[in-house]
CSV table of C-alpha atoms in Angstrom, one decimal:
chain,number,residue,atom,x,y,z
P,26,UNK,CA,41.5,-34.9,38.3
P,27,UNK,CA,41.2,-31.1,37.5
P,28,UNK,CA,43.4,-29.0,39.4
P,29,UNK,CA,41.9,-27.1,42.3
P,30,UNK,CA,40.4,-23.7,41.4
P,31,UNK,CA,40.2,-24.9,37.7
P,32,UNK,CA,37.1,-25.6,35.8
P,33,UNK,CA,36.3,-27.2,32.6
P,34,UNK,CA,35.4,-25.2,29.8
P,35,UNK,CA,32.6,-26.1,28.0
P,36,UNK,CA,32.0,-27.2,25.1
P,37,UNK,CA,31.1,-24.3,22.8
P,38,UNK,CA,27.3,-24.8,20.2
P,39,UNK,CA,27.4,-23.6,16.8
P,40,UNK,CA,24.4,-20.9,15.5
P,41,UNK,CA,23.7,-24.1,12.9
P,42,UNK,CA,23.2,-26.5,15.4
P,43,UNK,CA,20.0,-25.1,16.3
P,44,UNK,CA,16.8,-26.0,15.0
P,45,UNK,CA,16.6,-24.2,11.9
P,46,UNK,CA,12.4,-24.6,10.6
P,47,UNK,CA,11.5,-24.5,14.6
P,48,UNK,CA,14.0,-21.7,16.2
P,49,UNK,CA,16.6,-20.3,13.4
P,50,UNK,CA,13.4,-19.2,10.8
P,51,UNK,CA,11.1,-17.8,12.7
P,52,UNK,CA,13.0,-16.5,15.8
P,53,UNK,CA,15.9,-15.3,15.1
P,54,UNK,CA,16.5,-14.9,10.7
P,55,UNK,CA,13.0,-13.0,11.0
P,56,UNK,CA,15.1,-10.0,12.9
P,57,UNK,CA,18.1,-9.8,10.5
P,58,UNK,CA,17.9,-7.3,7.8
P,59,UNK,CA,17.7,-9.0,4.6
P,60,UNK,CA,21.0,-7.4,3.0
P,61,UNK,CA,22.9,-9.3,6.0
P,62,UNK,CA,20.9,-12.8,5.0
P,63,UNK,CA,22.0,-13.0,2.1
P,64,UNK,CA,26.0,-12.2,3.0
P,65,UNK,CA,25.9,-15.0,5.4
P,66,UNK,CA,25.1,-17.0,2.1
P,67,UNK,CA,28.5,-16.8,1.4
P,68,UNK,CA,30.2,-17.5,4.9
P,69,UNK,CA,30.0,-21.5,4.1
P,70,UNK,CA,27.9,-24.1,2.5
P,71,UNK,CA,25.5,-24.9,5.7
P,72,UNK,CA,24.7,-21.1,5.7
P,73,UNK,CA,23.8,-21.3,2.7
P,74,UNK,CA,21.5,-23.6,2.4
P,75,UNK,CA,20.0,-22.3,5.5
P,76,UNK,CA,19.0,-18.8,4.4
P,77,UNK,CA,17.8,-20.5,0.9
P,78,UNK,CA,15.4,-22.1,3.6
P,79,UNK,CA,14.3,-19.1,5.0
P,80,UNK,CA,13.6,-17.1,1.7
P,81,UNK,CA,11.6,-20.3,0.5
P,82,UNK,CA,9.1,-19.6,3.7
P,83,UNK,CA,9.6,-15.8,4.4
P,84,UNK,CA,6.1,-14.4,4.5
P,85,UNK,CA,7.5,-10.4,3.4
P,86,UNK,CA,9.6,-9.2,0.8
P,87,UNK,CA,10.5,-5.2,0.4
P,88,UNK,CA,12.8,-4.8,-2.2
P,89,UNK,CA,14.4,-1.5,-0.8
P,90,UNK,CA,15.8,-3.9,2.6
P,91,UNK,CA,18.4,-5.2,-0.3
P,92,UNK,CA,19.4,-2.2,-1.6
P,93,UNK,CA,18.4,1.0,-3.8
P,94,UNK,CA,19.4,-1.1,-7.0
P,95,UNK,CA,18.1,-4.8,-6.7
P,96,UNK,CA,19.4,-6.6,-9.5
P,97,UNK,CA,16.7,-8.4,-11.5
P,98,UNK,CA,18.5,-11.9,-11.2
P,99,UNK,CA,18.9,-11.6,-8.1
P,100,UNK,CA,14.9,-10.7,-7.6
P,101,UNK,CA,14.2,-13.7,-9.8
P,102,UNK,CA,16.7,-16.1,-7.1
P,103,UNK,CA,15.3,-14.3,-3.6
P,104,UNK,CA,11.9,-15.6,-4.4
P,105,UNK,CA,11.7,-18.8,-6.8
P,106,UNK,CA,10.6,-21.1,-4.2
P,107,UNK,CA,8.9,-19.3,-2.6
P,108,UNK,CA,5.1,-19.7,-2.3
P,109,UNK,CA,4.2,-18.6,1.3
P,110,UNK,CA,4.5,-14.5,0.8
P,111,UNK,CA,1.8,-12.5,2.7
P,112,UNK,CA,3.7,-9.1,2.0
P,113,UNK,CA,5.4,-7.8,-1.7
P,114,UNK,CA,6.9,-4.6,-1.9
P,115,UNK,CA,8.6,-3.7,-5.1
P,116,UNK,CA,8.5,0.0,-5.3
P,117,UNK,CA,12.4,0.4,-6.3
P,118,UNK,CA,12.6,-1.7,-9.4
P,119,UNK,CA,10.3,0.3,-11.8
P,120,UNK,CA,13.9,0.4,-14.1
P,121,UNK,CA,13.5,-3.6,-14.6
P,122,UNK,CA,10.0,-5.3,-13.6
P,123,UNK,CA,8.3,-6.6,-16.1
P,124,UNK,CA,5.2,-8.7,-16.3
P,125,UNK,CA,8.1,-11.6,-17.2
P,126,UNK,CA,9.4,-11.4,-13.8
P,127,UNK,CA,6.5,-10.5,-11.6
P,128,UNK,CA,4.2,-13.3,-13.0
P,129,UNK,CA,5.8,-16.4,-11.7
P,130,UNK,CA,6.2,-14.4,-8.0
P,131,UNK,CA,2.0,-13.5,-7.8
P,132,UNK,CA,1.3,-17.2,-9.7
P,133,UNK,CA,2.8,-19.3,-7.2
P,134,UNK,CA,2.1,-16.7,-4.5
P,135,UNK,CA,-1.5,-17.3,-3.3
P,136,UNK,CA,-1.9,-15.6,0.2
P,137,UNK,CA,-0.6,-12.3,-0.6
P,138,UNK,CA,-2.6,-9.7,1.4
P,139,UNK,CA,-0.2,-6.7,1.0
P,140,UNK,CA,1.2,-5.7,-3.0
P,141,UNK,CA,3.1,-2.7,-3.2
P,142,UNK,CA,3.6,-2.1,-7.2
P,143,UNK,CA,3.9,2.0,-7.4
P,144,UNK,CA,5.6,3.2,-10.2
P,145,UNK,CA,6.5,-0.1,-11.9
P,146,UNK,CA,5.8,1.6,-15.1
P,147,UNK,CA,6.7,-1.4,-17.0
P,148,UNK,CA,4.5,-4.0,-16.3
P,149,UNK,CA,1.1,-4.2,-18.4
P,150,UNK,CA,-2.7,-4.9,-17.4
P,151,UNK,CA,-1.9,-8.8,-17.4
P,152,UNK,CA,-0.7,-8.0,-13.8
P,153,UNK,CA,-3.3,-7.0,-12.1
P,154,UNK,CA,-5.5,-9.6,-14.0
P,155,UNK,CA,-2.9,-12.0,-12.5
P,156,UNK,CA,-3.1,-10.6,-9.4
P,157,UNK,CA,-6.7,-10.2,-9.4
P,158,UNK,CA,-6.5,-14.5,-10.2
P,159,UNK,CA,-4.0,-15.4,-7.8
P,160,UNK,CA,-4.6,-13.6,-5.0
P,161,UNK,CA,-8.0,-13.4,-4.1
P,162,UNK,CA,-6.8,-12.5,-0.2
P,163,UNK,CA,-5.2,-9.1,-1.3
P,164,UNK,CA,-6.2,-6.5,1.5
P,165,UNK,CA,-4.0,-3.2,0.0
P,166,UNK,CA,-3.0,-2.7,-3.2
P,167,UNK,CA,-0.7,0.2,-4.4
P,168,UNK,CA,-0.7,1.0,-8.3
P,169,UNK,CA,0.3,4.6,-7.9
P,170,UNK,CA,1.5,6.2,-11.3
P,171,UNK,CA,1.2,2.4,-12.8
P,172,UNK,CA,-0.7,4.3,-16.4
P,173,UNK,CA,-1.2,0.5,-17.3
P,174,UNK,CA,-3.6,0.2,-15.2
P,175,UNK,CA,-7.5,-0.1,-17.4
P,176,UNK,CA,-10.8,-0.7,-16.9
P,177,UNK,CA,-11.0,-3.6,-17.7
P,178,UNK,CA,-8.0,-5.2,-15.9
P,179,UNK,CA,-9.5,-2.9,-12.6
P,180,UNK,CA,-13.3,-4.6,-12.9
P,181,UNK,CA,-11.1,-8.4,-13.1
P,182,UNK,CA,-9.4,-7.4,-9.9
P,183,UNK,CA,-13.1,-5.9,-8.1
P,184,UNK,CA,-14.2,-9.6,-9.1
P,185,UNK,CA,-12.2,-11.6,-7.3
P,186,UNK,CA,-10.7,-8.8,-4.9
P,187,UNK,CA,-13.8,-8.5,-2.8
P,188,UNK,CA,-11.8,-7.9,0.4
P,189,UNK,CA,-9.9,-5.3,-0.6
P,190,UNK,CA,-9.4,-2.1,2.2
P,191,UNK,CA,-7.0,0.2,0.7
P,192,UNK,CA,-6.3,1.0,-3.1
P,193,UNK,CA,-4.0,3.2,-4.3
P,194,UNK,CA,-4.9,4.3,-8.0
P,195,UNK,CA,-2.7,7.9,-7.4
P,196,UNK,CA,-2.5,8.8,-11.3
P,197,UNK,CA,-4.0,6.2,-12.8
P,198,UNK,CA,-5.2,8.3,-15.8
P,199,UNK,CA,-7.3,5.5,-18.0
P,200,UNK,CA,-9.8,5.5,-15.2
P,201,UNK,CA,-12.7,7.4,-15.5
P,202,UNK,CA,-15.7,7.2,-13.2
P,203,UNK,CA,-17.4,4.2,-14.9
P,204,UNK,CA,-14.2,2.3,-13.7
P,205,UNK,CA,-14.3,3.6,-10.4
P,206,UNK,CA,-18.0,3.3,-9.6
P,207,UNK,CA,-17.3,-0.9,-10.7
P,208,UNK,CA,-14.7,-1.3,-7.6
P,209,UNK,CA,-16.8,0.5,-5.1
P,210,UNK,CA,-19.6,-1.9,-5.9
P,211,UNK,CA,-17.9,-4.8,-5.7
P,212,UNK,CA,-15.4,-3.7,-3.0
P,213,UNK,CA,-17.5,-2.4,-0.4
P,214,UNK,CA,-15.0,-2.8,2.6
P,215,UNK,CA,-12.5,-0.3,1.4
P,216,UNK,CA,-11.0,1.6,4.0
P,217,UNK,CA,-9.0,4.1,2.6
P,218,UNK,CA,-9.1,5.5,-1.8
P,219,UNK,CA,-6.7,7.4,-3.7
P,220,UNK,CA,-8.0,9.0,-6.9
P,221,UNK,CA,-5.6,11.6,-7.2
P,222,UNK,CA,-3.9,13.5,-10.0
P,223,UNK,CA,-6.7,12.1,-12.3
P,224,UNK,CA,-9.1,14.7,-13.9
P,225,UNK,CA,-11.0,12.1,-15.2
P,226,UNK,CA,-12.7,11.5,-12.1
P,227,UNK,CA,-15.5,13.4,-11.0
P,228,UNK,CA,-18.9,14.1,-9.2
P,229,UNK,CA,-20.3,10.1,-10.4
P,230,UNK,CA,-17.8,8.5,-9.3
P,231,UNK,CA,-17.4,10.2,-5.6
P,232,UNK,CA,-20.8,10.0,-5.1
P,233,UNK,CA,-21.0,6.1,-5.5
P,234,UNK,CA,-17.9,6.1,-3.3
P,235,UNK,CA,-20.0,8.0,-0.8
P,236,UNK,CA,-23.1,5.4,-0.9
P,237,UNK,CA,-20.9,1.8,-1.6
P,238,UNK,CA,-18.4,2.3,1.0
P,239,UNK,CA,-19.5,2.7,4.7
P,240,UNK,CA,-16.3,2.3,6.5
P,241,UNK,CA,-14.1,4.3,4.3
P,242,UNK,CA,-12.0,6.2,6.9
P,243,UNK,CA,-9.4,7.9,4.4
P,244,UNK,CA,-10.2,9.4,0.2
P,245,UNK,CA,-7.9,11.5,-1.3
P,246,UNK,CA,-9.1,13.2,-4.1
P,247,UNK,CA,-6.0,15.9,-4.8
P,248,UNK,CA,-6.3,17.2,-8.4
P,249,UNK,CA,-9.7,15.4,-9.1
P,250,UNK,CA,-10.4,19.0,-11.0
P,251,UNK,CA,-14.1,17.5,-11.9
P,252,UNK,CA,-15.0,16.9,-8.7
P,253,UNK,CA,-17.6,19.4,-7.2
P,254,UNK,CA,-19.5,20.8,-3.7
P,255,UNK,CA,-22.7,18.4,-4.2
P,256,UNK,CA,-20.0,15.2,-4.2
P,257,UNK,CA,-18.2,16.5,-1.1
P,258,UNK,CA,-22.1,16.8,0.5
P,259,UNK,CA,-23.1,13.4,-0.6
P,260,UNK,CA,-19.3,12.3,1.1
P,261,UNK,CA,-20.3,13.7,4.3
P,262,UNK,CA,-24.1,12.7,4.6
P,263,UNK,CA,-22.9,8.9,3.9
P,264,UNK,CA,-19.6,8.1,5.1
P,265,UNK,CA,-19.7,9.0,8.8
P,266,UNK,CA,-16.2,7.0,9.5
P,267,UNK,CA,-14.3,9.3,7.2
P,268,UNK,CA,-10.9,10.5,8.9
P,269,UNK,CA,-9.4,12.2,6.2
P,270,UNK,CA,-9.9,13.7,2.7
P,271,UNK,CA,-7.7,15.5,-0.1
P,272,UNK,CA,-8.9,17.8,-1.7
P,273,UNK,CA,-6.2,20.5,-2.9
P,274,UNK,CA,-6.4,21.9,-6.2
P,275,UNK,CA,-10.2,20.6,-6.3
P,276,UNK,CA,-10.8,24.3,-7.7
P,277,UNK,CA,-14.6,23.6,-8.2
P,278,UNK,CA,-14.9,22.4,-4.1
P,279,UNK,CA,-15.7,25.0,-1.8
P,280,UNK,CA,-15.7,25.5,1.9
P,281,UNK,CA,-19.6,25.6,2.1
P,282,UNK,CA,-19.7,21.5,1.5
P,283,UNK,CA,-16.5,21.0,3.4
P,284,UNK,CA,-17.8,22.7,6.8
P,285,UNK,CA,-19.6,20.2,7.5
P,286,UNK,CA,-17.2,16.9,7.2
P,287,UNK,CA,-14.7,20.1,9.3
P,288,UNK,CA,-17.1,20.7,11.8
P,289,UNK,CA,-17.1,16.9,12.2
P,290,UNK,CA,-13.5,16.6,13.2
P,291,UNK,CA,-12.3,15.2,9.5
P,292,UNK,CA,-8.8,16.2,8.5
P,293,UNK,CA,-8.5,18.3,5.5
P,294,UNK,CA,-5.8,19.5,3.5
P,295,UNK,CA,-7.0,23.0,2.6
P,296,UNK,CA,-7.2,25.7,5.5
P,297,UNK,CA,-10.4,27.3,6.4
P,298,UNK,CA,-10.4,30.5,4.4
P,299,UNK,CA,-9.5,33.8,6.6
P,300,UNK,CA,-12.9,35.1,6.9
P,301,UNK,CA,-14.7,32.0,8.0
P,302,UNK,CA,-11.6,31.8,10.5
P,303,UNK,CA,-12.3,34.8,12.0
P,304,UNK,CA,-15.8,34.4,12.6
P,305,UNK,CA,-15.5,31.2,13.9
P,306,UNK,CA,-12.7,32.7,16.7
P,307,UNK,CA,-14.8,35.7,17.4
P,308,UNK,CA,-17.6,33.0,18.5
P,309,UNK,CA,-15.2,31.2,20.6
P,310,UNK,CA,-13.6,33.9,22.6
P,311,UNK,CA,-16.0,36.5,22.0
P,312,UNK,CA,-14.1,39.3,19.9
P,313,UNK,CA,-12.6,39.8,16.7
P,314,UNK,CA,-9.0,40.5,16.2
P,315,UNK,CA,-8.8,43.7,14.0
P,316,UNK,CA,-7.8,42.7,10.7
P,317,UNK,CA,-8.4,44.8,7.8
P,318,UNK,CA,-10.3,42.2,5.8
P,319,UNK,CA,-10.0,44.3,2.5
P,320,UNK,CA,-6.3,43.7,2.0
């Protein structure tokens, strides 16, 4: 008999002895940064074999939650079995990634919907033809400052890609508006554009952005030095969903086509020059501030 006033203890569970596929995976591994996944690899055997489990089925994968400096064998081990991702993001290892490494990942990786590649500056246009192959789901895509990026490997990825939302082509100098025009046909559901730092880009290819893409919300256009006021017009008489739009150092686009897309409550990153300002306040309140305009 236990003696009064005394209770048994009991018996204490182990983290392993719950279900691992039905409660450890998606409950509870899901919340743990990945830099602390993989250094309960090395606690003991069992733990290890349970977080190669849960990299074999994790549906995301950003490369900075390891570290600044993910090694690339250790890229190449986080995700060889896996075949399930929904979510890449492998902006930190531009000093490494190569087509060599990122081609098995996008091959065996057929429901991607978000790929976050900007800056890899060493990877080639057989990527995006490999993503454009593999992943037909893909809804964003960022290839900001990738120069590798082409025509040609751009009109494989508006070909299959057909549900694409948001593209990030920040700096992408081989594309000119022939390029451009291409995805906007094909990819009619975009969301939200970059095109910036790219003088190649200009009124043609704006213009089909303008009558392609109804429910584009966001296009930024910052350093498109080509681009003009009858664009901008075209921009605002077509896409009535627009939120935002970038324009800075667009010397050639004036407030006379941007007062309207203002007027309409889009944000835009150049102010509303002094003058116009001033009128605008003296119709609101119903004087002018003195201000010596010829200063």
């Amino acid at each position: 008999m236990e003696p009064p006033g005394e209770t048994r203890p009991c018996p204490r569970g182990h983290l392993l002895d719950l279900p691992w596929e039905d409660i450890l995976v998606p409950h509870i591994l899901c919340h743990l940064p990945l830099r602390q996944l993989l250094s309960l690899q090395r606690v003991s055997k069992p733990f290890q074999t349970l977080i190669q489990l849960y990299l074999a089925n994790m549906r995301c994968f950003d490369s900075s939650q390891v570290g600044p400096h993910l090694p690339k064998t250790a890229f190449c081990n986080l995700l060889k079995d896996n075949e399930v991702l929904q979510q890449l993001a492998l902006q930190n290892c531009s000093d490494w990634l190569t087509d060599k490494e990122l081609l098995p990942v996008i091959g065996q990786n057929h429901h991607l919907q978000q790929i976050q590649l900007s800056s890899c500056l060493q990877l080639s246009r057989h990527a995006l033809v490999a993503i454009s192959l593999s992943c037909p789901h893909v809804r964003s895509l960022s290839l900001a400052h990738c120069e590798w990026v082409d025509s040609l490997s751009l009109r494989s990825l508006a070909d299959h890609c057909k549900g694409l939302e948001s593209v990030d082509l920040t700096a992408c100098r081989q594309l000119k508006d022939e390029a451009i025009c291409y995805l906007v046909q094909k990819c009619s559901r975009l969301k939200s554009l970059s095109l910036a730092v790219n003088a190649n880009v200009g009124d043609t290819a704006v213009e089909e952005i303008a009558k392609c893409c109804p429910e584009l919300e966001h296009l930024d256009l910052t350093g498109c030095l080509r681009v003009k006021n009858e664009s901008i017009r075209v921009l605002a008489e077509y896409c009535t969903k627009l939120r935002s739009l970038k324009v800075k150092h667009c010397h050639k686009v004036a407030e006379s086509s941007l007062s309207i897309l203002r007027g309409r409550g889009v944000e835009l990153d150049v102010e509303l020059p002094l003058q116009r300002a001033l009128v605008l306040l003296q119709d609101g309140v119903g004087f002018a501030p003195f201000i010596n305009l010829q200063i």
